[in-house]
mmCIF file of C-alpha atoms in Angstrom:
data_model
loop_
_atom_site.group_PDB
_atom_site.id
_atom_site.type_symbol
_atom_site.label_atom_id
_atom_site.label_comp_id
_atom_site.label_asym_id
_atom_site.label_seq_id
_atom_site.Cartn_x
_atom_site.Cartn_y
_atom_site.Cartn_z
ATOM 1 C CA MET X 1 -19.036 13.102 -11.056
ATOM 2 C CA GLU X 2 -21.594 15.832 -10.459
ATOM 3 C CA ASN X 3 -22.738 14.199 -7.220
ATOM 4 C CA LEU X 4 -19.164 13.836 -5.884
ATOM 5 C CA GLN X 5 -17.771 17.335 -6.213
ATOM 6 C CA ASN X 6 -16.559 17.696 -2.622
ATOM 7 C CA ILE X 7 -14.232 14.947 -1.374
ATOM 8 C CA LEU X 8 -12.568 14.543 2.007
ATOM 9 C CA ILE X 9 -9.686 12.112 2.498
ATOM 10 C CA ILE X 10 -8.716 11.260 6.079
ATOM 11 C CA GLY X 11 -5.136 10.051 6.137
ATOM 12 C CA THR X 12 -3.342 7.861 8.637
ATOM 13 C CA VAL X 13 -0.268 9.879 7.672
ATOM 14 C CA TRP X 14 0.454 12.627 5.163
ATOM 15 C CA PRO X 15 1.257 11.199 1.728
ATOM 16 C CA GLU X 16 4.932 10.457 1.034
ATOM 17 C CA PRO X 17 4.990 9.081 -2.537
ATOM 18 C CA ASP X 18 8.794 8.931 -2.521
ATOM 19 C CA SER X 19 8.830 6.838 0.667
ATOM 20 C CA SER X 20 6.243 4.113 0.135
ATOM 21 C CA ALA X 21 3.897 2.453 -2.330
ATOM 22 C CA ALA X 22 1.010 3.519 -0.091
ATOM 23 C CA GLY X 23 1.981 7.155 -0.588
ATOM 24 C CA SER X 24 2.138 6.697 -4.357
ATOM 25 C CA ARG X 25 -1.223 4.943 -4.349
ATOM 26 C CA MET X 26 -2.824 7.796 -2.421
ATOM 27 C CA MET X 27 -1.519 10.357 -4.881
ATOM 28 C CA GLN X 28 -2.934 8.290 -7.757
ATOM 29 C CA LEU X 29 -6.372 8.484 -6.130
ATOM 30 C CA ILE X 30 -6.052 12.212 -5.464
ATOM 31 C CA GLN X 31 -5.033 12.935 -9.046
ATOM 32 C CA SER X 32 -7.936 10.828 -10.359
ATOM 33 C CA PHE X 33 -10.406 12.869 -8.284
ATOM 34 C CA LYS X 34 -8.831 16.166 -9.304
ATOM 35 C CA LYS X 35 -8.890 15.203 -12.974
ATOM 36 C CA GLU X 36 -12.698 15.036 -12.721
ATOM 37 C CA GLY X 37 -12.815 18.535 -11.269
ATOM 38 C CA SER X 38 -13.625 17.543 -7.676
ATOM 39 C CA LYS X 39 -12.554 19.672 -4.725
ATOM 40 C CA VAL X 40 -10.294 17.528 -2.538
ATOM 41 C CA THR X 41 -9.410 18.135 1.112
ATOM 42 C CA PHE X 42 -6.827 15.941 2.814
ATOM 43 C CA ALA X 43 -7.023 15.809 6.618
ATOM 44 C CA SER X 44 -4.838 13.995 9.117
ATOM 45 C CA ALA X 45 -4.028 13.986 12.825
ATOM 46 C CA ALA X 46 -0.429 12.997 12.041
ATOM 47 C CA ALA X 47 2.454 15.403 12.504
ATOM 48 C CA ASP X 48 3.948 16.940 9.386
ATOM 49 C CA SER X 49 6.987 15.139 8.016
ATOM 50 C CA ASP X 50 10.030 16.358 6.124
ATOM 51 C CA PHE X 51 9.160 14.160 3.150
ATOM 52 C CA MET X 52 5.413 14.696 2.843
ATOM 53 C CA VAL X 53 4.147 15.891 -0.524
ATOM 54 C CA ASN X 54 3.141 19.538 -0.871
ATOM 55 C CA LEU X 55 -0.593 19.038 -1.326
ATOM 56 C CA ALA X 56 -1.078 22.618 -2.483
ATOM 57 C CA ASP X 57 0.959 21.793 -5.605
ATOM 58 C CA PHE X 58 -1.848 19.403 -6.563
ATOM 59 C CA GLY X 59 -4.663 21.791 -5.730
ATOM 60 C CA VAL X 60 -5.548 19.927 -2.526
ATOM 61 C CA ASP X 61 -6.555 21.661 0.714
ATOM 62 C CA LYS X 62 -4.672 20.497 3.808
ATOM 63 C CA GLU X 63 -6.410 20.256 7.173
ATOM 64 C CA ASN X 64 -4.855 19.315 10.510
ATOM 65 C CA ILE X 65 -7.392 17.493 12.692
ATOM 66 C CA LYS X 66 -7.363 15.973 16.165
ATOM 67 C CA LEU X 67 -8.193 12.537 17.508
ATOM 68 C CA ASN X 68 -11.098 12.190 19.932
ATOM 69 C CA CYS X 69 -12.104 15.819 19.567
ATOM 70 C CA SER X 70 -15.469 17.320 18.659
ATOM 71 C CA SER X 71 -13.689 20.025 16.646
ATOM 72 C CA PHE X 72 -13.640 17.454 13.832
ATOM 73 C CA ASP X 73 -17.453 17.376 13.898
ATOM 74 C CA ASP X 74 -17.604 21.119 13.374
ATOM 75 C CA PHE X 75 -15.083 20.904 10.536
ATOM 76 C CA LEU X 76 -17.035 18.066 8.946
ATOM 77 C CA LYS X 77 -20.399 19.824 9.077
ATOM 78 C CA LYS X 78 -18.906 22.933 7.550
ATOM 79 C CA LEU X 79 -17.180 21.011 4.765
ATOM 80 C CA ASN X 80 -20.196 18.724 4.158
ATOM 81 C CA PRO X 81 -18.380 16.340 1.788
ATOM 82 C CA ASP X 82 -20.124 14.154 -0.762
ATOM 83 C CA LEU X 83 -17.512 11.442 -0.267
ATOM 84 C CA VAL X 84 -15.174 10.592 2.603
ATOM 85 C CA VAL X 85 -12.184 8.333 1.914
ATOM 86 C CA PHE X 86 -10.662 6.580 4.924
ATOM 87 C CA ASP X 87 -6.979 5.801 4.482
ATOM 88 C CA ARG X 88 -6.823 2.306 6.028
ATOM 89 C CA PHE X 89 -9.266 0.897 8.534
ATOM 90 C CA MET X 90 -7.748 2.631 11.565
ATOM 91 C CA THR X 91 -9.000 6.027 10.389
ATOM 92 C CA GLU X 92 -12.487 4.598 9.831
ATOM 93 C CA GLU X 93 -12.477 3.345 13.422
ATOM 94 C CA GLN X 94 -11.592 6.807 14.687
ATOM 95 C CA TYR X 95 -13.743 8.971 12.451
ATOM 96 C CA GLY X 96 -16.334 6.737 10.770
ATOM 97 C CA TRP X 97 -19.008 7.190 13.431
ATOM 98 C CA ARG X 98 -18.500 10.958 13.364
ATOM 99 C CA VAL X 99 -19.009 11.018 9.598
ATOM 100 C CA SER X 100 -22.165 8.902 9.888
ATOM 101 C CA GLU X 101 -23.546 11.150 12.606
ATOM 102 C CA ALA X 102 -22.671 14.544 11.114
ATOM 103 C CA CYS X 103 -23.152 13.690 7.415
ATOM 104 C CA PRO X 104 -25.417 10.620 7.163
ATOM 105 C CA ASN X 105 -25.818 10.882 3.378
ATOM 106 C CA THR X 106 -22.080 11.048 2.684
ATOM 107 C CA LEU X 107 -20.608 8.103 0.791
ATOM 108 C CA LYS X 108 -17.999 6.279 2.907
ATOM 109 C CA LEU X 109 -15.084 4.710 1.035
ATOM 110 C CA LEU X 110 -12.325 2.656 2.673
ATOM 111 C CA ASP X 111 -8.967 2.430 0.929
ATOM 112 C CA THR X 112 -7.543 -0.754 2.452
ATOM 113 C CA GLU X 113 -4.036 -0.205 0.931
ATOM 114 C CA ASP X 114 -3.345 -3.870 1.656
ATOM 115 C CA LEU X 115 -5.166 -6.431 3.768
ATOM 116 C CA HIS X 116 -3.574 -5.978 7.173
ATOM 117 C CA THR X 117 -5.098 -9.234 8.386
ATOM 118 C CA LEU X 118 -3.255 -11.171 5.700
ATOM 119 C CA ARG X 119 0.040 -9.412 6.340
ATOM 120 C CA TYR X 120 -0.053 -9.982 10.100
ATOM 121 C CA ALA X 121 -1.169 -13.613 9.818
ATOM 122 C CA ARG X 122 1.643 -14.400 7.396
ATOM 123 C CA GLN X 123 4.146 -12.611 9.599
ATOM 124 C CA LYS X 124 3.004 -14.567 12.657
ATOM 125 C CA ALA X 125 3.300 -17.887 10.790
ATOM 126 C CA PHE X 126 6.799 -16.952 9.628
ATOM 127 C CA ARG X 127 7.924 -16.087 13.148
ATOM 128 C CA GLN X 128 6.524 -19.375 14.417
ATOM 129 C CA ASN X 129 8.481 -21.178 11.683
ATOM 130 C CA ARG X 130 5.410 -22.805 10.154
ATOM 131 C CA THR X 131 3.529 -22.683 6.873
ATOM 132 C CA PHE X 132 0.793 -20.078 6.619
ATOM 133 C CA LYS X 133 -2.714 -21.568 6.348
ATOM 134 C CA ILE X 134 -5.805 -19.735 5.133
ATOM 135 C CA ASP X 135 -7.557 -20.582 8.425
ATOM 136 C CA ASP X 136 -4.921 -18.475 10.209
ATOM 137 C CA LEU X 137 -6.840 -15.447 8.957
ATOM 138 C CA LEU X 138 -9.884 -16.393 11.024
ATOM 139 C CA GLU X 139 -7.752 -16.542 14.167
ATOM 140 C CA GLU X 140 -6.047 -13.201 13.569
ATOM 141 C CA GLU X 141 -7.250 -10.678 16.155
ATOM 142 C CA ILE X 142 -6.922 -7.687 13.843
ATOM 143 C CA ALA X 143 -9.312 -9.361 11.373
ATOM 144 C CA LYS X 144 -12.261 -8.573 13.618
ATOM 145 C CA ARG X 145 -11.473 -4.882 13.398
ATOM 146 C CA GLU X 146 -10.531 -4.743 9.730
ATOM 147 C CA ILE X 147 -13.463 -6.783 8.405
ATOM 148 C CA ALA X 148 -15.897 -4.859 10.610
ATOM 149 C CA SER X 149 -14.574 -1.626 9.114
ATOM 150 C CA ILE X 150 -15.095 -2.974 5.596
ATOM 151 C CA PHE X 151 -18.715 -3.846 6.391
ATOM 152 C CA ARG X 152 -19.353 -0.417 7.952
ATOM 153 C CA CYS X 153 -18.239 1.376 4.784
ATOM 154 C CA ASP X 154 -20.255 1.676 1.598
ATOM 155 C CA LEU X 155 -17.344 0.472 -0.521
ATOM 156 C CA SER X 156 -13.773 -0.713 0.045
ATOM 157 C CA LEU X 157 -10.937 -0.440 -2.447
ATOM 158 C CA VAL X 158 -8.875 -3.619 -2.718
ATOM 159 C CA ILE X 159 -5.539 -3.504 -4.499
ATOM 160 C CA SER X 160 -4.956 -7.246 -4.955
ATOM 161 C CA GLN X 161 -7.001 -9.969 -6.666
ATOM 162 C CA THR X 162 -5.843 -12.419 -3.995
ATOM 163 C CA GLU X 163 -7.269 -10.170 -1.305
ATOM 164 C CA MET X 164 -10.545 -9.803 -3.212
ATOM 165 C CA GLU X 165 -10.882 -13.592 -3.138
ATOM 166 C CA ILE X 166 -9.998 -13.796 0.561
ATOM 167 C CA LEU X 167 -12.526 -11.137 1.541
ATOM 168 C CA ASN X 168 -15.281 -12.726 -0.509
ATOM 169 C CA GLU X 169 -14.587 -16.432 0.095
ATOM 170 C CA VAL X 170 -13.097 -16.491 3.601
ATOM 171 C CA PHE X 171 -14.855 -13.557 5.263
ATOM 172 C CA HIS X 172 -18.004 -13.629 3.077
ATOM 173 C CA VAL X 173 -17.925 -9.950 2.210
ATOM 174 C CA ASP X 174 -20.353 -9.399 -0.647
ATOM 175 C CA LEU X 175 -18.701 -8.237 -3.856
ATOM 176 C CA SER X 176 -21.032 -5.226 -3.930
ATOM 177 C CA LEU X 177 -19.006 -3.854 -1.001
ATOM 178 C CA LEU X 178 -15.634 -4.345 -2.718
ATOM 179 C CA TYR X 179 -13.938 -2.717 -5.689
ATOM 180 C CA TYR X 180 -10.720 -3.999 -7.219
ATOM 181 C CA LEU X 181 -8.476 -1.049 -8.021
ATOM 182 C CA PRO X 182 -4.755 -1.797 -8.451
ATOM 183 C CA PHE X 183 -2.031 0.765 -9.167
ATOM 184 C CA LEU X 184 -3.049 3.346 -11.774
ATOM 185 C CA LEU X 185 -0.077 3.780 -14.099
ATOM 186 C CA PRO X 186 0.468 5.378 -17.499
ATOM 187 C CA SER X 187 1.175 2.948 -20.330
ATOM 188 C CA ILE X 188 4.807 2.270 -21.181
ATOM 189 C CA LYS X 189 5.512 3.135 -24.809
ATOM 190 C CA ASP X 190 8.192 1.589 -27.013
ATOM 191 C CA GLN X 191 10.092 4.867 -26.971
ATOM 192 C CA ASP X 192 10.091 4.828 -23.162
ATOM 193 C CA ILE X 193 11.903 1.499 -23.098
ATOM 194 C CA SER X 194 14.293 2.569 -25.863
ATOM 195 C CA LYS X 195 15.410 5.415 -23.612
ATOM 196 C CA CYS X 196 16.258 3.025 -20.768
ATOM 197 C CA LYS X 197 19.854 2.009 -20.243
ATOM 198 C CA SER X 198 20.895 -1.253 -21.863
ATOM 199 C CA PHE X 199 22.137 -4.414 -20.184
ATOM 200 C CA GLU X 200 25.751 -3.362 -20.805
ATOM 201 C CA GLU X 201 25.222 0.126 -19.392
ATOM 202 C CA ARG X 202 23.934 -1.178 -16.061
ATOM 203 C CA GLN X 203 25.658 -2.812 -13.127
ATOM 204 C CA HIS X 204 25.021 -4.203 -9.659
ATOM 205 C CA PHE X 205 21.889 -5.269 -7.784
ATOM 206 C CA VAL X 206 19.371 -3.129 -5.913
ATOM 207 C CA SER X 207 16.947 -3.688 -3.047
ATOM 208 C CA ILE X 208 14.539 -0.945 -2.049
ATOM 209 C CA GLY X 209 11.759 -0.487 0.489
ATOM 210 C CA ASN X 210 10.655 1.630 3.450
ATOM 211 C CA PHE X 211 12.455 0.264 6.513
ATOM 212 C CA LEU X 212 9.488 1.051 8.770
ATOM 213 C CA HIS X 213 7.621 -1.720 6.935
ATOM 214 C CA GLU X 214 8.498 -5.014 8.652
ATOM 215 C CA PRO X 215 8.395 -7.198 5.479
ATOM 216 C CA ASN X 216 11.046 -4.948 3.883
ATOM 217 C CA TRP X 217 13.343 -5.052 6.900
ATOM 218 C CA ASN X 218 13.040 -8.829 7.096
ATOM 219 C CA ALA X 219 13.873 -9.112 3.379
ATOM 220 C CA VAL X 220 17.069 -7.099 3.873
ATOM 221 C CA LEU X 221 18.137 -9.389 6.706
ATOM 222 C CA TYR X 222 17.400 -12.403 4.494
ATOM 223 C CA LEU X 223 19.599 -10.916 1.775
ATOM 224 C CA LYS X 224 22.392 -10.129 4.181
ATOM 225 C CA GLU X 225 22.468 -13.446 6.023
ATOM 226 C CA GLU X 226 21.586 -16.034 3.365
ATOM 227 C CA ILE X 227 21.158 -14.828 -0.207
ATOM 228 C CA TRP X 228 23.855 -12.233 -0.866
ATOM 229 C CA PRO X 229 26.810 -14.439 0.245
ATOM 230 C CA LEU X 230 25.690 -17.014 -2.364
ATOM 231 C CA ILE X 231 25.445 -14.388 -5.121
ATOM 232 C CA LYS X 232 28.730 -12.770 -4.123
ATOM 233 C CA SER X 233 30.550 -16.105 -4.345
ATOM 234 C CA LYS X 234 29.523 -16.361 -8.022
ATOM 235 C CA LEU X 235 29.832 -12.644 -8.858
ATOM 236 C CA PRO X 236 32.712 -11.309 -6.732
ATOM 237 C CA LYS X 237 32.717 -7.873 -8.389
ATOM 238 C CA ALA X 238 28.982 -7.264 -7.972
ATOM 239 C CA GLU X 239 27.484 -5.007 -5.317
ATOM 240 C CA LEU X 240 24.071 -4.866 -3.681
ATOM 241 C CA HIS X 241 22.802 -1.333 -3.100
ATOM 242 C CA VAL X 242 20.131 -1.268 -0.388
ATOM 243 C CA TYR X 243 17.820 1.755 -0.422
ATOM 244 C CA GLY X 244 14.901 2.654 1.816
ATOM 245 C CA ALA X 245 13.269 5.487 3.713
ATOM 246 C CA TYR X 246 13.702 5.801 7.482
ATOM 247 C CA PRO X 247 16.751 3.567 8.053
ATOM 248 C CA SER X 248 17.523 2.998 11.735
ATOM 249 C CA GLN X 249 20.941 2.530 13.294
ATOM 250 C CA LYS X 250 20.568 -1.262 13.075
ATOM 251 C CA VAL X 251 20.034 -0.863 9.311
ATOM 252 C CA TRP X 252 23.179 1.229 8.862
ATOM 253 C CA GLU X 253 25.153 -1.340 10.835
ATOM 254 C CA LEU X 254 24.573 -3.894 8.044
ATOM 255 C CA ASN X 255 26.728 -1.860 5.664
ATOM 256 C CA ASN X 256 29.839 -3.788 4.629
ATOM 257 C CA ALA X 257 31.909 -2.478 1.724
ATOM 258 C CA LYS X 258 34.163 -5.540 1.709
ATOM 259 C CA GLN X 259 31.142 -7.778 1.107
ATOM 260 C CA GLY X 260 29.678 -5.378 -1.439
ATOM 261 C CA PHE X 261 26.597 -4.988 0.757
ATOM 262 C CA LEU X 262 26.018 -1.226 0.753
ATOM 263 C CA ILE X 263 23.314 0.573 2.728
ATOM 264 C CA LYS X 264 22.376 3.721 0.815
ATOM 265 C CA GLY X 265 19.398 5.035 2.814
ATOM 266 C CA ARG X 266 16.642 7.042 1.180
ATOM 267 C CA ALA X 267 16.595 7.091 -2.619
ATOM 268 C CA GLU X 268 16.239 10.686 -3.746
ATOM 269 C CA ASP X 269 15.007 9.507 -7.160
ATOM 270 C CA VAL X 270 13.841 5.895 -7.390
ATOM 271 C CA ASN X 271 13.746 6.041 -11.196
ATOM 272 C CA GLU X 272 17.372 7.120 -11.352
ATOM 273 C CA VAL X 273 18.385 4.311 -8.987
ATOM 274 C CA MET X 274 16.391 1.615 -10.784
ATOM 275 C CA SER X 275 17.414 2.654 -14.284
ATOM 276 C CA ALA X 276 21.119 2.360 -13.431
ATOM 277 C CA THR X 277 20.804 -1.116 -11.891
ATOM 278 C CA ARG X 278 20.806 -4.432 -13.706
ATOM 279 C CA VAL X 279 18.653 -6.536 -11.349
ATOM 280 C CA CYS X 280 16.222 -5.763 -8.502
ATOM 281 C CA LEU X 281 16.038 -8.206 -5.565
ATOM 282 C CA ALA X 282 12.902 -8.463 -3.396
ATOM 283 C CA PRO X 283 12.970 -11.663 -1.277
ATOM 284 C CA LEU X 284 9.804 -10.947 0.720
ATOM 285 C CA ARG X 285 8.872 -13.782 3.077
ATOM 286 C CA PHE X 286 5.588 -12.288 4.284
ATOM 287 C CA GLY X 287 3.421 -9.332 3.397
ATOM 288 C CA ALA X 288 0.305 -8.399 1.435
ATOM 289 C CA GLY X 289 -0.909 -6.022 -1.257
ATOM 290 C CA LEU X 290 1.065 -5.048 -4.351
ATOM 291 C CA LYS X 291 4.762 -4.236 -4.248
ATOM 292 C CA GLY X 292 5.613 -0.731 -5.436
ATOM 293 C CA LYS X 293 9.305 -1.564 -5.699
ATOM 294 C CA LEU X 294 8.575 -4.217 -8.338
ATOM 295 C CA VAL X 295 6.370 -1.813 -10.288
ATOM 296 C CA ASP X 296 9.184 0.766 -10.190
ATOM 297 C CA ALA X 297 11.586 -1.886 -11.475
ATOM 298 C CA MET X 298 9.361 -2.833 -14.416
ATOM 299 C CA ARG X 299 8.701 0.792 -15.327
ATOM 300 C CA ASN X 300 12.451 1.402 -15.531
ATOM 301 C CA GLY X 301 13.273 -1.699 -17.547
ATOM 302 C CA THR X 302 14.832 -3.482 -14.576
ATOM 303 C CA PRO X 303 14.154 -7.231 -14.252
ATOM 304 C CA SER X 304 13.657 -8.632 -10.767
ATOM 305 C CA VAL X 305 13.895 -11.739 -8.659
ATOM 306 C CA THR X 306 11.249 -12.007 -5.969
ATOM 307 C CA THR X 307 9.206 -14.556 -4.026
ATOM 308 C CA SER X 308 5.674 -15.842 -4.552
ATOM 309 C CA ILE X 309 4.464 -13.318 -1.992
ATOM 310 C CA GLY X 310 6.378 -10.517 -3.717
ATOM 311 C CA ALA X 311 4.841 -11.315 -7.097
ATOM 312 C CA GLU X 312 1.372 -12.080 -5.736
ATOM 313 C CA SER X 313 -1.493 -10.679 -7.845
ATOM 314 C CA MET X 314 0.866 -8.709 -10.064
ATOM 315 C CA ALA X 315 1.427 -10.815 -13.192
ATOM 316 C CA LEU X 316 -2.150 -12.194 -13.237
ATOM 317 C CA GLY X 317 -1.483 -15.102 -15.559
ATOM 318 C CA LEU X 318 1.479 -13.569 -17.359
ATOM 319 C CA GLU X 319 5.056 -14.758 -16.924
ATOM 320 C CA TRP X 320 7.074 -12.801 -14.367
ATOM 321 C CA ALA X 321 9.504 -10.072 -15.445
ATOM 322 C CA GLY X 322 12.465 -12.054 -14.173
ATOM 323 C CA PHE X 323 12.234 -14.986 -11.765
ATOM 324 C CA ILE X 324 10.223 -16.126 -8.750
ATOM 325 C CA ALA X 325 12.047 -18.209 -6.118
ATOM 326 C CA ASP X 326 11.084 -19.099 -2.546
ATOM 327 C CA ASP X 327 14.326 -20.495 -1.112
ATOM 328 C CA ALA X 328 17.711 -18.825 -0.740
ATOM 329 C CA ILE X 329 19.691 -21.172 -2.988
ATOM 330 C CA THR X 330 17.280 -20.975 -5.916
ATOM 331 C CA PHE X 331 16.859 -17.238 -5.404
ATOM 332 C CA ALA X 332 20.612 -16.679 -5.625
ATOM 333 C CA GLU X 333 20.921 -18.936 -8.689
ATOM 334 C CA LYS X 334 18.153 -17.088 -10.539
ATOM 335 C CA ALA X 335 19.610 -13.709 -9.601
ATOM 336 C CA THR X 336 23.026 -14.754 -10.919
ATOM 337 C CA THR X 337 21.520 -16.047 -14.175
ATOM 338 C CA LEU X 338 19.505 -12.888 -14.738
ATOM 339 C CA TYR X 339 22.552 -10.735 -14.044
ATOM 340 C CA GLN X 340 24.705 -12.556 -16.605
ATOM 341 C CA ASP X 341 22.387 -13.633 -19.427
ATOM 342 C CA LEU X 342 21.610 -10.861 -21.944
ATOM 343 C CA HIS X 343 18.848 -12.819 -23.720
ATOM 344 C CA ILE X 344 16.968 -13.705 -20.520
ATOM 345 C CA TRP X 345 17.434 -10.159 -19.226
ATOM 346 C CA ASN X 346 15.980 -8.537 -22.372
ATOM 347 C CA SER X 347 13.047 -10.949 -22.341
ATOM 348 C CA ALA X 348 12.308 -10.004 -18.722
ATOM 349 C CA VAL X 349 12.367 -6.297 -19.600
ATOM 350 C CA ARG X 350 9.731 -6.851 -22.313
ATOM 351 C CA GLN X 351 7.648 -8.919 -19.922
ATOM 352 C CA GLY X 352 7.643 -6.081 -17.391
ATOM 353 C CA VAL X 353 6.192 -3.726 -19.998
ATOM 354 C CA LEU X 354 3.445 -6.234 -20.748
ATOM 355 C CA ILE X 355 2.542 -6.624 -17.059
ATOM 356 C CA ILE X 356 2.328 -2.866 -16.468
ATOM 357 C CA ASN X 357 0.325 -2.109 -19.604
ATOM 358 C CA GLN X 358 -2.096 -4.999 -19.202
ATOM 359 C CA ASN X 359 -2.660 -5.048 -15.429
ATOM 360 C CA PHE X 360 -2.085 -1.533 -14.091
ATOM 361 C CA ASN X 361 -3.469 0.876 -16.667
ATOM 362 C CA GLU X 362 -4.555 4.259 -15.346
ATOM 363 C CA SER X 363 -7.699 4.126 -17.514
ATOM 364 C CA ALA X 364 -9.211 1.882 -14.800
ATOM 365 C CA ALA X 365 -9.752 5.075 -12.791
ATOM 366 C CA ASN X 366 -12.490 6.161 -15.228
ATOM 367 C CA TYR X 367 -14.586 3.051 -14.544
ATOM 368 C CA PHE X 368 -14.020 3.433 -10.811
ATOM 369 C CA LEU X 369 -15.257 7.018 -10.769
ATOM 370 C CA VAL X 370 -18.376 6.070 -12.740
ATOM 371 C CA HIS X 371 -19.023 3.274 -10.239
ATOM 372 C CA LEU X 372 -18.694 5.718 -7.330
ATOM 373 C CA SER X 373 -21.119 8.153 -8.914
ATOM 374 C CA LYS X 374 -23.713 5.417 -9.476
ATOM 375 C CA LEU X 375 -23.258 4.171 -5.923
ATOM 376 C CA LYS X 376 -23.834 7.651 -4.549
ATOM 377 C CA SER X 377 -27.059 7.934 -6.550
ATOM 378 C CA ASP X 378 -28.302 4.594 -5.207
ATOM 379 C CA LEU X 379 -26.929 4.849 -1.674
ATOM 380 C CA VAL X 380 -30.133 4.120 0.271
ATOM 381 C CA ARG X 381 -30.836 0.870 -1.553
ATOM 382 C CA HIS X 382 -27.161 -0.120 -1.357
ATOM 383 C CA ARG X 383 -27.091 0.369 2.405
ATOM 384 C CA ASN X 384 -30.364 -1.492 2.893
ATOM 385 C CA HIS X 385 -28.779 -4.545 1.285
ATOM 386 C CA ASN X 386 -25.783 -4.354 3.647
ATOM 387 C CA PHE X 387 -27.545 -5.464 6.834
ATOM 388 C CA ILE X 388 -24.336 -6.520 8.579
ATOM 389 C CA GLY X 389 -22.970 -3.035 7.926
ATOM 390 C CA GLN X 390 -26.100 -1.439 9.373
ATOM 391 C CA MET X 391 -25.865 -3.656 12.436
ATOM 392 C CA LEU X 392 -22.164 -2.891 12.983
ATOM 393 C CA ASN X 393 -22.715 0.820 12.483
ATOM 394 C CA HIS X 394 -25.504 0.727 15.064
ATOM 395 C CA HIS X 395 -23.517 -1.053 17.763
ATOM 396 C CA SER X 396 -19.957 0.061 17.065
ATOM 397 C CA MET X 397 -21.003 3.666 16.566
ATOM 398 C CA ALA X 398 -22.381 3.689 20.072
ATOM 399 C CA SER X 399 -19.364 2.046 21.715
ATOM 400 C CA THR X 400 -16.740 3.974 19.730
ATOM 401 C CA LYS X 401 -18.635 7.215 20.148
ATOM 402 C CA PHE X 402 -18.827 7.027 23.930
ATOM 403 C CA MET X 403 -15.228 5.842 24.259
ATOM 404 C CA SER X 404 -14.103 8.793 22.165
ATOM 405 C CA LYS X 405 -16.215 11.241 24.154
ATOM 406 C CA TRP X 406 -14.852 9.787 27.398
ATOM 407 C CA ILE X 407 -11.274 10.324 26.154
ATOM 408 C CA GLU X 408 -12.137 13.862 25.054
ATOM 409 C CA ALA X 409 -13.690 14.652 28.442
ATOM 410 C CA LYS X 410 -10.728 13.104 30.246
ATOM 411 C CA ASN X 411 -8.289 15.185 28.197
ATOM 412 C CA SER X 412 -10.327 18.302 28.784
ATOM 413 C CA ASN X 413 -10.479 17.723 32.548
ATOM 414 C CA GLY X 414 -6.768 17.009 32.589
ATOM 415 C CA SER X 415 -6.070 20.326 30.897
ATOM 416 C CA ARG X 416 -8.182 22.185 33.442
ATOM 417 C CA ASN X 417 -6.429 20.422 36.299
ATOM 418 C CA LEU X 418 -3.101 21.587 34.912
ATOM 419 C CA LEU X 419 -4.386 25.150 35.106
#
């Protein structure tokens, strides 16, 4: 990647790989860039957190930036990156026009993480107690922003095959503007699985997920109110251990030792938690993207029961590493079966290895980096063929630019008035 030696990533937040799948995904990208010898700078306007990764440990420069402030322009011109990666479309909205203005020849890459439009449309349909329809996406207000951001960028990373199809077929985004890049994971070897605890050495159920993410919180409520009582009636000695970063008081209030429903809070080591548990439960009723919790389960030899949305775009034609069920009664029945049946459990463990090795191999990063390098070399022609992107950059750059400058001037005048 001789033409992509200097890379800037603009983060919505600082990476927390132990808190969310998005944090893990970001670190996979960073490590892929570093492996090729690129200099990587990670910048964000977010406040530091207690659980953010120490970027210096990975040879990454950390830069605190401001929203709606021309100091970013000065920083950008000085850095002069070959590639800018926007972490989700909101950062592209804030900083995309500044990158285009200060560094017009810089390649602009959007990491979508998951398709927010899909997640919000499904969530709205769920709350309205109706079936989600594909046309709901066209009515979702956030779609106008997210799809516009995708067109303004030179390339967008998409983590799910389902979302690739939606972007291409529903929103008519040309495939030249999209790149499918799922989780980048090392292959699971036979000796890795042999080191995992056996069926007999494990006990209880686990649910895990960042509580700030609405689909996770809803899944925990679903477990508490409908699914767990059914499982508990069949397995009275079993417990459900619920883990997740950033639990609120309302989360802690769900803890009930008598029911075996135990809120554990943040998992210090997800691998340790998963490897000691017999079955992972992920009854997600809305959401998008790929589910890091289910990847963690498969990597630790832990079968799972999830929904169609939970398993979406993960098995890709292979059988699931456990069961898929979309109603509470069936979900509880499948969870009970998986918990008790050694043969089915062992088969699910092997299936998880197959899914990881076939669908999420880290070698995909090599092809991605080659694609980026070629795109950088052919950037003028690529942009000329993205007329909608040129049009949106022309108009939105003007409106976003002047709104940002107005906010900056307002803040500056406010500061002087305080003096």
